[in-house]
Every structure is written in C-alpha cells, then in structure tokens.
Amino acid sequence: MNQQISEESALKQQLRRIIFGTDTPLGKAFDIGLMISIVLSILLICLDTIDSLHTDYGQYFLIGEWFFTLLFTIEYLLRLYCSQNRLQYARSFFGVVDLLSILPSYLALIFPGANFALALRVLRLFRVFRVLKLLRFLADGNLLLRAMMQSSRKVFVFFFSVSLIILVLSVIMYVVEGPNNGFSSIPKSIYWTIVTITTVGYGDITPQTPLGQGIAAITMLIGYSIIAIPTGILTAEISHEIVRVRDLRKCSNCGKKGHDNDAQFCNHCGSELESLSSLVES
Amino acid sequence: MNQQISEESALKQQLRRIIFGTDTPLGKAFDIGLMISIVLSILLICLDTIDSLHTDYGQYFLIGEWFFTLLFTIEYLLRLYCSQNRLQYARSFFGVVDLLSILPSYLALIFPGANFALALRVLRLFRVFRVLKLLRFLADGNLLLRAMMQSSRKVFVFFFSVSLIILVLSVIMYVVEGPNNGFSSIPKSIYWTIVTITTVGYGDITPQTPLGQGIAAITMLIGYSIIAIPTGILTAEISHEIVRVRDLRKCSNCGKKGHDNDAQFCNHCGSELESLSSLVES
Amino acid sequence: MNQQISEESALKQQLRRIIFGTDTPLGKAFDIGLMISIVLSILLICLDTIDSLHTDYGQYFLIGEWFFTLLFTIEYLLRLYCSQNRLQYARSFFGVVDLLSILPSYLALIFPGANFALALRVLRLFRVFRVLKLLRFLADGNLLLRAMMQSSRKVFVFFFSVSLIILVLSVIMYVVEGPNNGFSSIPKSIYWTIVTITTVGYGDITPQTPLGQGIAAITMLIGYSIIAIPTGILTAEISHEIVRVRDLRKCSNCGKKGHDNDAQFCNHCGSELESLSSLVES
Amino acid sequence: MNQQISEESALKQQLRRIIFGTDTPLGKAFDIGLMISIVLSILLICLDTIDSLHTDYGQYFLIGEWFFTLLFTIEYLLRLYCSQNRLQYARSFFGVVDLLSILPSYLALIFPGANFALALRVLRLFRVFRVLKLLRFLADGNLLLRAMMQSSRKVFVFFFSVSLIILVLSVIMYVVEGPNNGFSSIPKSIYWTIVTITTVGYGDITPQTPLGQGIAAITMLIGYSIIAIPTGILTAEISHEIVRVRDLRKCSNCGKKGHDNDAQFCNHCGSELESLSSLVES
C-alpha cells in the first residue's frame, strides 16, 4: 500500500483512497453510504416477500431494486477500475461477493420466461447475500476468531461426542415411541432429539408413553449439562487470548506489561504506549 | 454536597437530607416507604388489567391509583422544592421519570372522552414505567456495567455475525419450506430463525419437509454453539474486573495486594485496609 | 463432640455413633439403609398418584407407606433418645424435617372423614418433603454455596434489572398484541415474557401481529444475551474460590502453594501435605 | 507395544501395524476406510426406517447391509487373528462392540419367523451401536474428560440439588394444577418440571391457573439461573487444566514455562521445545 506506482493517474489513486481506504473524510462517507445502501437494499428484498406489500407496492420495490442494482454495478466497476491488480480483486472473496450481488438482477432480465418462475424467484433471493458485502467493515473479529480456532479441536471432539449421544438416543426413542407417536423414522427421531437436546423444544413431536417421557427427560438433562462444555472451552480460550493481547503491550520505557486495552500511557512510569491495534495487526 | 449554602432554610436542608440522602434513619425510612409505594402502585396497575378483578374491584383500584398519584405528586413537589438546583433536577433522568409517573393520571382526567379510549388506555399503562424510579436504589451495578462496556465492542461483532447467519438461514428456509408451511415471507422466516437460534422454540411455525427439518437441526446446533460466545466474552471480562478491583486495595503498611472484597485487615501484616467502596467511588 | 459426658449409658453412646456418625461400618450401613428407604418411600408416593397403578396396587402402596412411616418413626424416636441435647435436635432443621416426614400419615389416620378428602390428599403429598432428609448426606456443597453467597449481591442486581426489563416488555406486548391474541392481562403478559426471555417457549401464547413478533424477537435476543451474565458472575467467583482453596494448602516443609486438590505430597520437595478437607473444615 | 515377540509371523506383525496402528500409510488408509464404512452403514440403517424409501429401495438396503456385515465380520476376525492377546481383545470394550455390531444381522438370519417380528426389528436397530466403533478414533478427549472428572463431585452435588428442587416443584404443581390440566400424576408433573427447568418447553402440558403460571414462571427463572452453575464449575476446571497443560512444557534450555500449545520454539531463548503430545501421553 505504501509504495504506490507513480505512473498511475492521480484520479485513480484518489478513487482508490476513497473506495478502499477509510482514513479520509470522503472514504468514510463512501463507506457509510455503502453500508446504508446494503441495509436498505436487503430490507427491500425482505419486504417484497410479504404478499400484501408486494401487491400494493410491488412496482416501487422493483424501481428501488434496480436503483440499488445500478448503484452496486457502478461500485463494482469503480472497484475494478481503480484496484492495482484487477484480476486479483475480481477473484478475491469480496470481488466475487460484489459480482454475485448484482448478477441475479441482470439474469432475471435475460430469462423473463414464466417457465423459469420458481428458479428466478430463488435466484432473485440470492441478492440477499449482498449482506456479505458488510463483512468488509468487520475487521474486529480477530480475537474471537483466534479463540475459536484455538479451541476448534476440542469443539470438534465435543460435537463428535454429542453426535454419538444424539444417534443412540434417537434409536432408543424410535424403538420406544414408534411411528404411531410421530417418531416415524430414525431421521425424524434424530430431528426430535436435536430439538430436545438443544432445549429448543418445538413440541411438534412429543413423547406419549411414560417410558418415552422418562428417556426424554434424561435427554433434556444431558442437553442441559453439555451446554456447559463449549462455553467452558471457549471461555477458557478467550480468557487466555485477552491476557495474551494485554501482555503484547509492554511499556518501552520501564518494561511494565498487562496494560488495559484502552490505556494510552503506562500506569507505572507515565510514558506513552504503542497503540494496541498496531501491535495486533503486525 | 459538602459546601451547603448557609442562606438556605434549615427545613429545606433537613428535607433534602431525608429525601435525597440515605444516611439518616428518617432518610432510610423515606426510601423504604417510597420503594414499597412504587411496587404496590405497579401491582395495582397490573391487577387492574385482569378483567374479572377490574369488574369487581375497579373502584378500589381507581381510589388506590389516585392515592399513589397524589403521593408521588407530593414527592415530586418536595424534591423540586428542596433541591439545590431545581432546573437541573427537573431535567435530570430521575426528574423526568418522576414527572412521567404522575402525568398520565392527570392527562386521563383532562381528556375523559370516550373517543380517546384506546389512547388513554395506552397512556395509563405508561404509569408502569414509574418502576424506573426504583433505579435510584441501584447504585451497585457498576462492576457489571463496566464489564459490559469493556466487552461491548466484542459483543457488537458477535451480534453482527449472528444477524448475518440469521438472515442467510432465513432466506434458505423461506426458499425450502415456502409459504405453504408457515414461512409466508422473509420477515416471518427471520422471526422463525430467531425463535429457533435462541432455543426458544414456540412451535407456532415448524419445518414440515425433511430438508427443512435438516436445516432447522443445523440452525439449532448453531444456536446451541454460539450461545457460548457472549458468555465466554463476558466471563473473561468479569474475571478481569474482579482481579482489577481486588488489586485496587493495596495494604498501606506492607504493600500486599489482592485482598478479598470483604477483608478488613491485611492478611500479611494485620494493619487495617481502606474500605473497597471508597476506592471504587474515587 | 469430643468431650462426652461419662454418665451416659454405653448403649446411648454406641447408638449415637451409629445414627449420627459416619465413621463406623454400622454407621455407614445405617446411612445407606436410610438413604434407600427415603428414595423408595418417595418413589411409592409418586407411583401412587398414577391412576391405573393406584387402582390395581393401591393396597400394597398403603402397606408400603405404613412400613416406611413406622421405620421413620423409629428413626425419629431413636435420634431423639440418643441425642445429647434432645430439645436442640427437635428444634433443629433436620429434627423438624424428620417429624414432618411422619406426621402427615398419622394426621390422615386421625381425620379420615370424606369431607377432608382434598385437604388430606394435599397433606399426604407433603410426605414427599421427606426427601429433605437426604440433605443430611450433602456435606459437600460448601464451595458452591460460598461462590453463590459471594456473588449474591451481583446476582440480585442482575435479577432486579431483569425484572425491570420483563415488566417493561410485558406492558409493551400487552399494548401491542392485546387480549384478542392471548395477552389478556399484564400478569399474563409477564408470564409470556418470562416464558420467552428464559427461552422456555411453550408456545401456548404466541405473538400474532408483525409488530408483536418483532418485539418478541427482541425479547428473545435479550434473553439470549443476558443468560450470559449470571454465568459470567458465577464462573468468575468459582474460579476465585478454586484458587483460594488451592492456596490454602501450603507445604509445611518448603512453603510451596497451589497444589492440586488430590495431591498428597508436595510436588516441589516431596513431603506429605495436610489433607484438604481438614483445612476447609477448620 | 515396543517389545514384540519374535516368534510371530511377519504377516501377523504387518497386519497388526495396519489394523491397530496409525503410523503407516496403509494403517491410515485402513482407518479412513473403516470410518467411512461405519458412517455409510449407519446411514443405511437410518434411511431404511423411512417408509417410502424402504418400500422402493428395501432390497438394495438389504444387500448393502449384508455387504457391511461381511466387511465388519472380516475386520473382527482379522483383529482377533493378529492381536497379541486374543482373549484380552475379545473381552475389551472395542472387542465387544465389534462383535455386537455384526451379531444382530446373523441372529436375524437364524430366527426369521414372523412371530419374532418386533423383537427382530429392535434387534436389528442395535446395529446402529456400531457407531461406538468410531470411539477408537477419539484419542483426544483427555483434557475434556479430565476436567469433567475433576468436577464430577461438584456436578453430582449440583444434580442432587436440582433433583430435590424438581421433586418439590413437581409436587407443588401437581397440587396446584391437578389432573384436569394435564398434571395427571407426580411422574408426569416431574416430566413437566424437567421440560420447564431445562428451558426445553414443549408446550404439550402448560399451566392453566394463574397460580400455576406464577409457579411455572418461578420454575423457569430457577432453571435460567442454575444453568449457570455447571458452566461455572466446568469453565473453572477447564481453565485450570489449560494452565496445567501449558505449564507442563518447560524450555529445557532456559526453563521458561507457559508456552502456547502450538509453540515450537521457546519465546525466550529460541531453543526447540518438546512436543506437547509426547508430554501429555507420558
């Protein structure tokens, strides 16, 4: 980013700072405008699926939809134009997301035949995935992500064990309750067990026999207990990550560690501290 | 508070100590009386909405309501009278709450017309917000609040990610199940996804197709897993806050830190410790 | 306990060791026998409420009930006889529980009139509280209890805040949904809010209007978030308690602290450690 | 494992390395093939219980079932053949599981009479327990298991207390609501209480009386609060375990402890660290 190629036009450089950067007033305004456009555009798609609104305001929704499609098309073309490596941008995660968020509208224009109705309906809903464009503004999930990565192995072991328990309980419930009480097959029984063990409890399928209710009670208590395990694992990892991030900041003057995340000066000798973000990013 | 203006009447000073202070026997009695009045008054409002009780005891509820309205009016006027800066009190959070807790009753008196029935009904229910007067007695939420503030950024990232997941799952379920199975629009599908991912599980809308049940099961397991994340974040922060508060108390004699919250003497050299509350408040 | 009065009969001392103590083989056998009797007796009461079983085996249940009543009567009299201070035992928590666990059966005998049927039915169910006799065997909840006591103030602040949120949400839902959709009064609306915020979600009352469903979704997300708070508080306290208990054990030879709960020898110098239980009890 | 008896045939040694070991390419391929076979075989059993699929593809399921039965039979015989101590393997946990996962199919062949239909149906479902064969590949649950063992005593105390609360609440609800509102017996009332306290909330039985709804609300809040306790206990134990595992790794050069799990070099002096797995296993 620092070594910019001098041959580039000034406009292109300027545009890149606005579109890809966040450190200029215009860049910030662009980001906020984009964010609002995305949220509004998704709101539009969601509201359009409500029958009564679609009947009354369908036309306005269509106009709004094309407004946002054009907006995102311009954004996509601008990004393509001013990025230093166009192919790299086009093939990056956000490049693909940017393209996918405008493509469905154009495809719907090309195949307007009534016999593609359902496929088009589904296709148009894919526009909702333009919400992924928002991920761009989420540069802060690092600590969470790292804690999750660190504990992924333990979480896998946990989910593997839970799967075993779910399968065994499902078969038992299928045998005990049987098809007459809604447990019509093992996959359905697995669905019931997951509904129960996660404490969701829809109540669309419930045990009817005393024995089934007893096993259901045990299933619930198991779910209630093991809910603690991923929490425990993750909490321990996050605690560790927080301590680690804190220890990253060492006062360059007196060497004291363990400053608060928002501390700006060493609470031991008073000299200024390096900012946390610069440390984490490096 | 310490430098009191000498020109004030003794009565006013006395009243202020009783009404705003908590360190005199009369001040404590006033606080307890006020607390009981608030709770009783809210109980009255709640019971009045039960039809059978309203038919039989409606009159008594009305009398009780006016009794409490007059009581809180007197309290409001007294607070206004004896506060050192009347305008400041009137515009403070509690000044506004105190006013709002008596206003609805008087407004209902002014507009008794039958054509305002619904508006009045709603207005009168606003009296229930006089429960906010109780916040005055809640000077202890500091540690919790600070832990929540410290982790608010992480919690925001978490809720943003959860929103993304909810939206994506809602669209998928809307496509898979469709309006015939209760998923009549994307907003309704979002409602279902929130009901499921928070493990509430009303069962008013449930997936009917095998594929929908499979995706529902995944939704539940996601909810079950990510329930751990805010817990982990907050636990780590509260742990840190507890250690921080503990480290605030340093024995002035031998310098030992890390005393228990309820310790009164240094467990190393035996000299008396400063009280914790004086440290936290400073 | 150590200084026993010499005038006591040897039998009485012997009995006391068996009934109140747990350190002799006979004392252990007595405890286990008592525990099994309590569990069996409660099982009997529970099964007797199942109509089909009551019709077929009602007589046997009655015989069994009287068997256990006589057994617990003998136990009560023996405890009374051999306790060093009879009045103190009779008025202690377990003395009262022991008495209450036999009284209902005798009272049912005295008032057998059909016109007391319901009262007696309820009275007889009180026998189930003989389960409290089991608390005698629970000498191990100290750490948990202390962690809960330590955090009780914070938990109170938490529940007070949750109550405020529940009340405010209930009034809003009562206004939005109204009596036609099942929210027939504020108390009923409070019931719904608690069902939702605790993620129980029966589904007996569900919001019908889009606005109501939106507020319901917010209620769920609030419940989902604040579920983390008591966990966070308690986890932090338990962590602290565990560290505290660990630090209690200092090697008397080299002074090293922080041994595992099940460690028997110092892992630094190898000398034997004092047992943990002796430390916690003192 | 290290001292192998030299009289053994080379083939047997070779086989043992492939079947029981995981350190050769062939051994890994064998493990992966076995894992896939188990998962496919269970999938087959589950799908066979879906009526429409059973009608159409029942024959293919039968063929597939016999294919996997023969496969697992060969695996069982090979394991028996090449294990160093055959009786020990046959009586080990995995030996029994391996046998049980093939036995039902053969038994179904021997007793094909229609009068055993139900028994056979159940028996054949036992084949699903061949999922337990997968436990072989789960050598990583040690930390979790040790944390659970460490806290098992506290968790037992917790579950004992919860049982007491459940029983007492069940009896109260049985008395308050009675058989007319679905609380037909104490066991059924216990089922309801567990459904409520674990926040599952099917809604198949719900309180109808205002008093019952009040007690239900209290039950929910209790469940909501005590959900925190096992989490707190386990989190504290896992934190401790993580610190303990971390402290196991001491730099052999400078003696620094507390390295990250994935660290390969000492972050103090740069010399290579012993791998974590070798430490945990020893």
mmCIF file of N, CA and C in Angstrom, chain C residues 86-165:
data_model
loop_
_atom_site.group_PDB
_atom_site.id
_atom_site.type_symbol
_atom_site.label_atom_id
_atom_site.label_comp_id
_atom_site.label_asym_id
_atom_site.label_seq_id
_atom_site.Cartn_x
_atom_site.Cartn_y
_atom_site.Cartn_z
ATOM 1 N N ARG C 86 -31.733 -33.128 73.538
ATOM 2 C CA ARG C 86 -32.936 -33.513 72.810
ATOM 3 C C ARG C 86 -33.695 -32.325 72.232
ATOM 4 N N LEU C 87 -33.853 -31.281 73.044
ATOM 5 C CA LEU C 87 -34.613 -30.119 72.594
ATOM 6 C C LEU C 87 -33.941 -29.485 71.377
ATOM 7 N N GLN C 88 -32.607 -29.432 71.455
ATOM 8 C CA GLN C 88 -31.854 -28.828 70.345
ATOM 9 C C GLN C 88 -32.076 -29.609 69.048
ATOM 10 N N TYR C 89 -32.045 -30.953 69.156
ATOM 11 C CA TYR C 89 -32.299 -31.773 67.968
ATOM 12 C C TYR C 89 -33.722 -31.555 67.457
ATOM 13 N N ALA C 90 -34.690 -31.586 68.383
ATOM 14 C CA ALA C 90 -36.099 -31.485 67.986
ATOM 15 C C ALA C 90 -36.375 -30.170 67.272
ATOM 16 N N ARG C 91 -35.623 -29.128 67.657
ATOM 17 C CA ARG C 91 -35.875 -27.828 67.044
ATOM 18 C C ARG C 91 -34.929 -27.525 65.887
ATOM 19 N N SER C 92 -33.962 -28.408 65.642
ATOM 20 C CA SER C 92 -33.035 -28.187 64.530
ATOM 21 C C SER C 92 -33.764 -28.422 63.210
ATOM 22 N N PHE C 93 -33.163 -27.975 62.115
ATOM 23 C CA PHE C 93 -33.769 -28.142 60.794
ATOM 24 C C PHE C 93 -34.111 -29.601 60.517
ATOM 25 N N PHE C 94 -33.138 -30.498 60.785
ATOM 26 C CA PHE C 94 -33.364 -31.908 60.475
ATOM 27 C C PHE C 94 -34.350 -32.543 61.449
ATOM 28 N N GLY C 95 -34.401 -32.047 62.676
ATOM 29 C CA GLY C 95 -35.385 -32.535 63.630
ATOM 30 C C GLY C 95 -36.790 -32.262 63.125
ATOM 31 N N VAL C 96 -37.010 -31.059 62.650
ATOM 32 C CA VAL C 96 -38.338 -30.677 62.146
ATOM 33 C C VAL C 96 -38.676 -31.485 60.890
ATOM 34 N N VAL C 97 -37.679 -31.621 59.981
ATOM 35 C CA VAL C 97 -37.918 -32.399 58.763
ATOM 36 C C VAL C 97 -38.265 -33.844 59.120
ATOM 37 N N ASP C 98 -37.535 -34.415 60.080
ATOM 38 C CA ASP C 98 -37.794 -35.799 60.485
ATOM 39 C C ASP C 98 -39.213 -35.945 61.018
ATOM 40 N N LEU C 99 -39.657 -34.959 61.783
ATOM 41 C CA LEU C 99 -41.006 -35.014 62.342
ATOM 42 C C LEU C 99 -42.046 -34.856 61.224
ATOM 43 N N LEU C 100 -41.830 -33.864 60.353
ATOM 44 C CA LEU C 100 -42.799 -33.583 59.295
ATOM 45 C C LEU C 100 -42.935 -34.743 58.315
ATOM 46 N N SER C 101 -41.899 -35.575 58.223
ATOM 47 C CA SER C 101 -41.954 -36.669 57.248
ATOM 48 C C SER C 101 -42.791 -37.837 57.766
ATOM 49 N N ILE C 102 -43.153 -37.827 59.061
ATOM 50 C CA ILE C 102 -44.020 -38.905 59.571
ATOM 51 C C ILE C 102 -45.398 -38.378 59.965
ATOM 52 N N LEU C 103 -45.489 -37.111 60.289
ATOM 53 C CA LEU C 103 -46.735 -36.525 60.785
ATOM 54 C C LEU C 103 -47.922 -36.710 59.827
ATOM 55 N N PRO C 104 -47.768 -36.390 58.514
ATOM 56 C CA PRO C 104 -48.943 -36.463 57.633
ATOM 57 C C PRO C 104 -49.658 -37.799 57.682
ATOM 58 N N SER C 105 -48.900 -38.908 57.743
ATOM 59 C CA SER C 105 -49.523 -40.234 57.763
ATOM 60 C C SER C 105 -50.417 -40.383 58.992
ATOM 61 N N TYR C 106 -49.918 -39.925 60.157
ATOM 62 C CA TYR C 106 -50.709 -40.058 61.380
ATOM 63 C C TYR C 106 -51.926 -39.141 61.349
ATOM 64 N N LEU C 107 -51.748 -37.929 60.833
ATOM 65 C CA LEU C 107 -52.858 -36.990 60.743
ATOM 66 C C LEU C 107 -53.956 -37.559 59.846
ATOM 67 N N ALA C 108 -53.540 -38.205 58.746
ATOM 68 C CA ALA C 108 -54.505 -38.798 57.825
ATOM 69 C C ALA C 108 -55.318 -39.879 58.523
ATOM 70 N N LEU C 109 -54.698 -40.520 59.521
ATOM 71 C CA LEU C 109 -55.370 -41.566 60.291
ATOM 72 C C LEU C 109 -56.421 -40.965 61.211
ATOM 73 N N ILE C 110 -56.086 -39.796 61.786
ATOM 74 C CA ILE C 110 -56.958 -39.168 62.782
ATOM 75 C C ILE C 110 -58.200 -38.563 62.121
ATOM 76 N N PHE C 111 -57.996 -37.888 60.977
ATOM 77 C CA PHE C 111 -59.140 -37.264 60.281
ATOM 78 C C PHE C 111 -59.484 -38.032 59.011
ATOM 79 N N PRO C 112 -60.102 -39.164 59.107
ATOM 80 C CA PRO C 112 -60.327 -39.962 57.897
ATOM 81 C C PRO C 112 -61.603 -39.567 57.165
ATOM 82 N N GLY C 113 -62.317 -38.547 57.671
ATOM 83 C CA GLY C 113 -63.602 -38.164 57.083
ATOM 84 C C GLY C 113 -63.488 -37.809 55.611
ATOM 85 N N ALA C 114 -64.512 -38.141 54.888
ATOM 86 C CA ALA C 114 -64.519 -37.900 53.445
ATOM 87 C C ALA C 114 -64.547 -36.410 53.137
ATOM 88 N N ASN C 115 -65.050 -35.621 54.070
ATOM 89 C CA ASN C 115 -65.162 -34.188 53.818
ATOM 90 C C ASN C 115 -63.813 -33.467 53.924
ATOM 91 N N PHE C 116 -62.808 -34.169 54.365
ATOM 92 C CA PHE C 116 -61.469 -33.567 54.356
ATOM 93 C C PHE C 116 -60.649 -34.077 53.179
ATOM 94 N N ALA C 117 -61.309 -34.757 52.244
ATOM 95 C CA ALA C 117 -60.597 -35.503 51.203
ATOM 96 C C ALA C 117 -59.479 -34.698 50.541
ATOM 97 N N LEU C 118 -59.800 -33.519 50.023
ATOM 98 C CA LEU C 118 -58.799 -32.742 49.300
ATOM 99 C C LEU C 118 -57.649 -32.323 50.220
ATOM 100 N N ALA C 119 -58.014 -31.802 51.394
ATOM 101 C CA ALA C 119 -57.003 -31.350 52.349
ATOM 102 C C ALA C 119 -56.049 -32.498 52.682
ATOM 103 N N LEU C 120 -56.639 -33.685 52.876
ATOM 104 C CA LEU C 120 -55.818 -34.840 53.240
ATOM 105 C C LEU C 120 -54.896 -35.239 52.094
ATOM 106 N N ARG C 121 -55.489 -35.195 50.908
ATOM 107 C CA ARG C 121 -54.723 -35.524 49.703
ATOM 108 C C ARG C 121 -53.473 -34.660 49.609
ATOM 109 N N VAL C 122 -53.678 -33.362 49.825
ATOM 110 C CA VAL C 122 -52.549 -32.427 49.790
ATOM 111 C C VAL C 122 -51.591 -32.718 50.928
ATOM 112 N N LEU C 123 -52.191 -32.932 52.129
ATOM 113 C CA LEU C 123 -51.375 -33.183 53.318
ATOM 114 C C LEU C 123 -50.475 -34.395 53.085
ATOM 115 N N ARG C 124 -51.065 -35.449 52.516
ATOM 116 C CA ARG C 124 -50.302 -36.673 52.333
ATOM 117 C C ARG C 124 -49.152 -36.456 51.354
ATOM 118 N N LEU C 125 -49.372 -35.544 50.419
ATOM 119 C CA LEU C 125 -48.300 -35.278 49.466
ATOM 120 C C LEU C 125 -47.111 -34.597 50.137
ATOM 121 N N PHE C 126 -47.381 -33.952 51.279
ATOM 122 C CA PHE C 126 -46.277 -33.302 51.982
ATOM 123 C C PHE C 126 -45.211 -34.307 52.412
ATOM 124 N N ARG C 127 -45.665 -35.587 52.474
ATOM 125 C CA ARG C 127 -44.682 -36.619 52.841
ATOM 126 C C ARG C 127 -43.490 -36.618 51.884
ATOM 127 N N VAL C 128 -43.730 -36.112 50.681
ATOM 128 C CA VAL C 128 -42.665 -36.112 49.699
ATOM 129 C C VAL C 128 -41.490 -35.245 50.161
ATOM 130 N N PHE C 129 -41.784 -34.325 51.054
ATOM 131 C CA PHE C 129 -40.706 -33.452 51.533
ATOM 132 C C PHE C 129 -39.742 -34.200 52.438
ATOM 133 N N ARG C 130 -40.034 -35.467 52.686
ATOM 134 C CA ARG C 130 -39.056 -36.263 53.434
ATOM 135 C C ARG C 130 -37.774 -36.434 52.614
ATOM 136 N N VAL C 131 -37.858 -36.020 51.366
ATOM 137 C CA VAL C 131 -36.646 -36.006 50.550
ATOM 138 C C VAL C 131 -35.612 -35.065 51.162
ATOM 139 N N LEU C 132 -36.087 -34.091 51.931
ATOM 140 C CA LEU C 132 -35.155 -33.145 52.568
ATOM 141 C C LEU C 132 -34.250 -33.844 53.585
ATOM 142 N N LYS C 133 -34.706 -35.007 54.058
ATOM 143 C CA LYS C 133 -33.848 -35.791 54.956
ATOM 144 C C LYS C 133 -32.521 -36.115 54.277
ATOM 145 N N LEU C 134 -32.569 -36.183 52.948
ATOM 146 C CA LEU C 134 -31.354 -36.531 52.203
ATOM 147 C C LEU C 134 -30.281 -35.441 52.318
ATOM 148 N N LEU C 135 -30.714 -34.216 52.628
ATOM 149 C CA LEU C 135 -29.751 -33.107 52.712
ATOM 150 C C LEU C 135 -28.642 -33.403 53.721
ATOM 151 N N ARG C 136 -28.997 -34.265 54.713
ATOM 152 C CA ARG C 136 -28.009 -34.672 55.712
ATOM 153 C C ARG C 136 -26.724 -35.199 55.074
ATOM 154 N N PHE C 137 -26.888 -35.869 53.923
ATOM 155 C CA PHE C 137 -25.735 -36.527 53.303
ATOM 156 C C PHE C 137 -24.986 -35.606 52.354
ATOM 157 N N LEU C 138 -25.371 -34.340 52.366
ATOM 158 C CA LEU C 138 -24.811 -33.410 51.392
ATOM 159 C C LEU C 138 -23.894 -32.422 52.102
ATOM 160 N N ALA C 139 -22.733 -32.876 52.530
ATOM 161 C CA ALA C 139 -21.840 -32.002 53.284
ATOM 162 C C ALA C 139 -20.852 -31.325 52.359
ATOM 163 N N ASP C 140 -21.129 -31.396 51.056
ATOM 164 C CA ASP C 140 -20.079 -31.058 50.107
ATOM 165 C C ASP C 140 -20.374 -29.813 49.288
ATOM 166 N N GLY C 141 -21.507 -29.201 49.559
ATOM 167 C CA GLY C 141 -21.898 -28.067 48.734
ATOM 168 C C GLY C 141 -21.261 -26.760 49.164
ATOM 169 N N ASN C 142 -20.253 -26.846 50.038
ATOM 170 C CA ASN C 142 -19.685 -25.617 50.607
ATOM 171 C C ASN C 142 -19.116 -24.672 49.572
ATOM 172 N N LEU C 143 -18.232 -25.197 48.710
ATOM 173 C CA LEU C 143 -17.587 -24.349 47.716
ATOM 174 C C LEU C 143 -18.620 -23.670 46.849
ATOM 175 N N LEU C 144 -19.598 -24.466 46.353
ATOM 176 C CA LEU C 144 -20.651 -23.905 45.513
ATOM 177 C C LEU C 144 -21.415 -22.831 46.260
ATOM 178 N N LEU C 145 -21.797 -23.162 47.516
ATOM 179 C CA LEU C 145 -22.601 -22.247 48.296
ATOM 180 C C LEU C 145 -21.843 -20.950 48.547
ATOM 181 N N ARG C 146 -20.535 -21.073 48.852
ATOM 182 C CA ARG C 146 -19.768 -19.864 49.149
ATOM 183 C C ARG C 146 -19.638 -19.007 47.897
ATOM 184 N N ALA C 147 -19.415 -19.685 46.733
ATOM 185 C CA ALA C 147 -19.324 -18.920 45.484
ATOM 186 C C ALA C 147 -20.639 -18.204 45.210
ATOM 187 N N MET C 148 -21.767 -18.878 45.537
ATOM 188 C CA MET C 148 -23.056 -18.239 45.295
ATOM 189 C C MET C 148 -23.276 -17.081 46.262
ATOM 190 N N MET C 149 -22.871 -17.267 47.523
ATOM 191 C CA MET C 149 -23.008 -16.193 48.509
ATOM 192 C C MET C 149 -22.190 -14.973 48.076
ATOM 193 N N GLN C 150 -20.939 -15.259 47.693
ATOM 194 C CA GLN C 150 -20.029 -14.187 47.271
ATOM 195 C C GLN C 150 -20.661 -13.367 46.151
ATOM 196 N N SER C 151 -21.369 -14.056 45.259
ATOM 197 C CA SER C 151 -21.883 -13.350 44.096
ATOM 198 C C SER C 151 -23.353 -12.974 44.258
ATOM 199 N N SER C 152 -23.921 -13.206 45.456
ATOM 200 C CA SER C 152 -25.363 -12.993 45.618
ATOM 201 C C SER C 152 -25.746 -11.536 45.364
ATOM 202 N N ARG C 153 -24.871 -10.604 45.782
ATOM 203 C CA ARG C 153 -25.184 -9.196 45.600
ATOM 204 C C ARG C 153 -25.273 -8.855 44.115
ATOM 205 N N LYS C 154 -24.287 -9.357 43.338
ATOM 206 C CA LYS C 154 -24.302 -9.097 41.899
ATOM 207 C C LYS C 154 -25.493 -9.791 41.232
ATOM 208 N N VAL C 155 -25.797 -11.020 41.694
ATOM 209 C CA VAL C 155 -26.921 -11.743 41.116
ATOM 210 C C VAL C 155 -28.226 -11.017 41.420
ATOM 211 N N PHE C 156 -28.325 -10.418 42.631
ATOM 212 C CA PHE C 156 -29.530 -9.648 42.961
ATOM 213 C C PHE C 156 -29.677 -8.460 42.017
ATOM 214 N N VAL C 157 -28.602 -7.711 41.832
ATOM 215 C CA VAL C 157 -28.626 -6.573 40.898
ATOM 216 C C VAL C 157 -29.086 -7.049 39.527
ATOM 217 N N PHE C 158 -28.565 -8.226 39.108
ATOM 218 C CA PHE C 158 -28.939 -8.782 37.818
ATOM 219 C C PHE C 158 -30.432 -9.082 37.753
ATOM 220 N N PHE C 159 -30.949 -9.771 38.782
ATOM 221 C CA PHE C 159 -32.360 -10.147 38.732
ATOM 222 C C PHE C 159 -33.271 -8.932 38.845
ATOM 223 N N PHE C 160 -32.820 -7.926 39.580
ATOM 224 C CA PHE C 160 -33.595 -6.696 39.662
ATOM 225 C C PHE C 160 -33.694 -6.058 38.270
ATOM 226 N N SER C 161 -32.564 -5.988 37.561
ATOM 227 C CA SER C 161 -32.578 -5.397 36.215
ATOM 228 C C SER C 161 -33.449 -6.223 35.272
ATOM 229 N N VAL C 162 -33.335 -7.559 35.364
ATOM 230 C CA VAL C 162 -34.140 -8.419 34.508
ATOM 231 C C VAL C 162 -35.627 -8.190 34.784
ATOM 232 N N SER C 163 -35.989 -8.031 36.060
ATOM 233 C CA SER C 163 -37.396 -7.785 36.406
ATOM 234 C C SER C 163 -37.889 -6.509 35.740
ATOM 235 N N LEU C 164 -37.072 -5.452 35.789
ATOM 236 C CA LEU C 164 -37.441 -4.195 35.133
ATOM 237 C C LEU C 164 -37.699 -4.431 33.646
ATOM 238 N N ILE C 165 -36.750 -5.121 32.992
ATOM 239 C CA ILE C 165 -36.873 -5.378 31.550
ATOM 240 C C ILE C 165 -38.138 -6.179 31.269
#
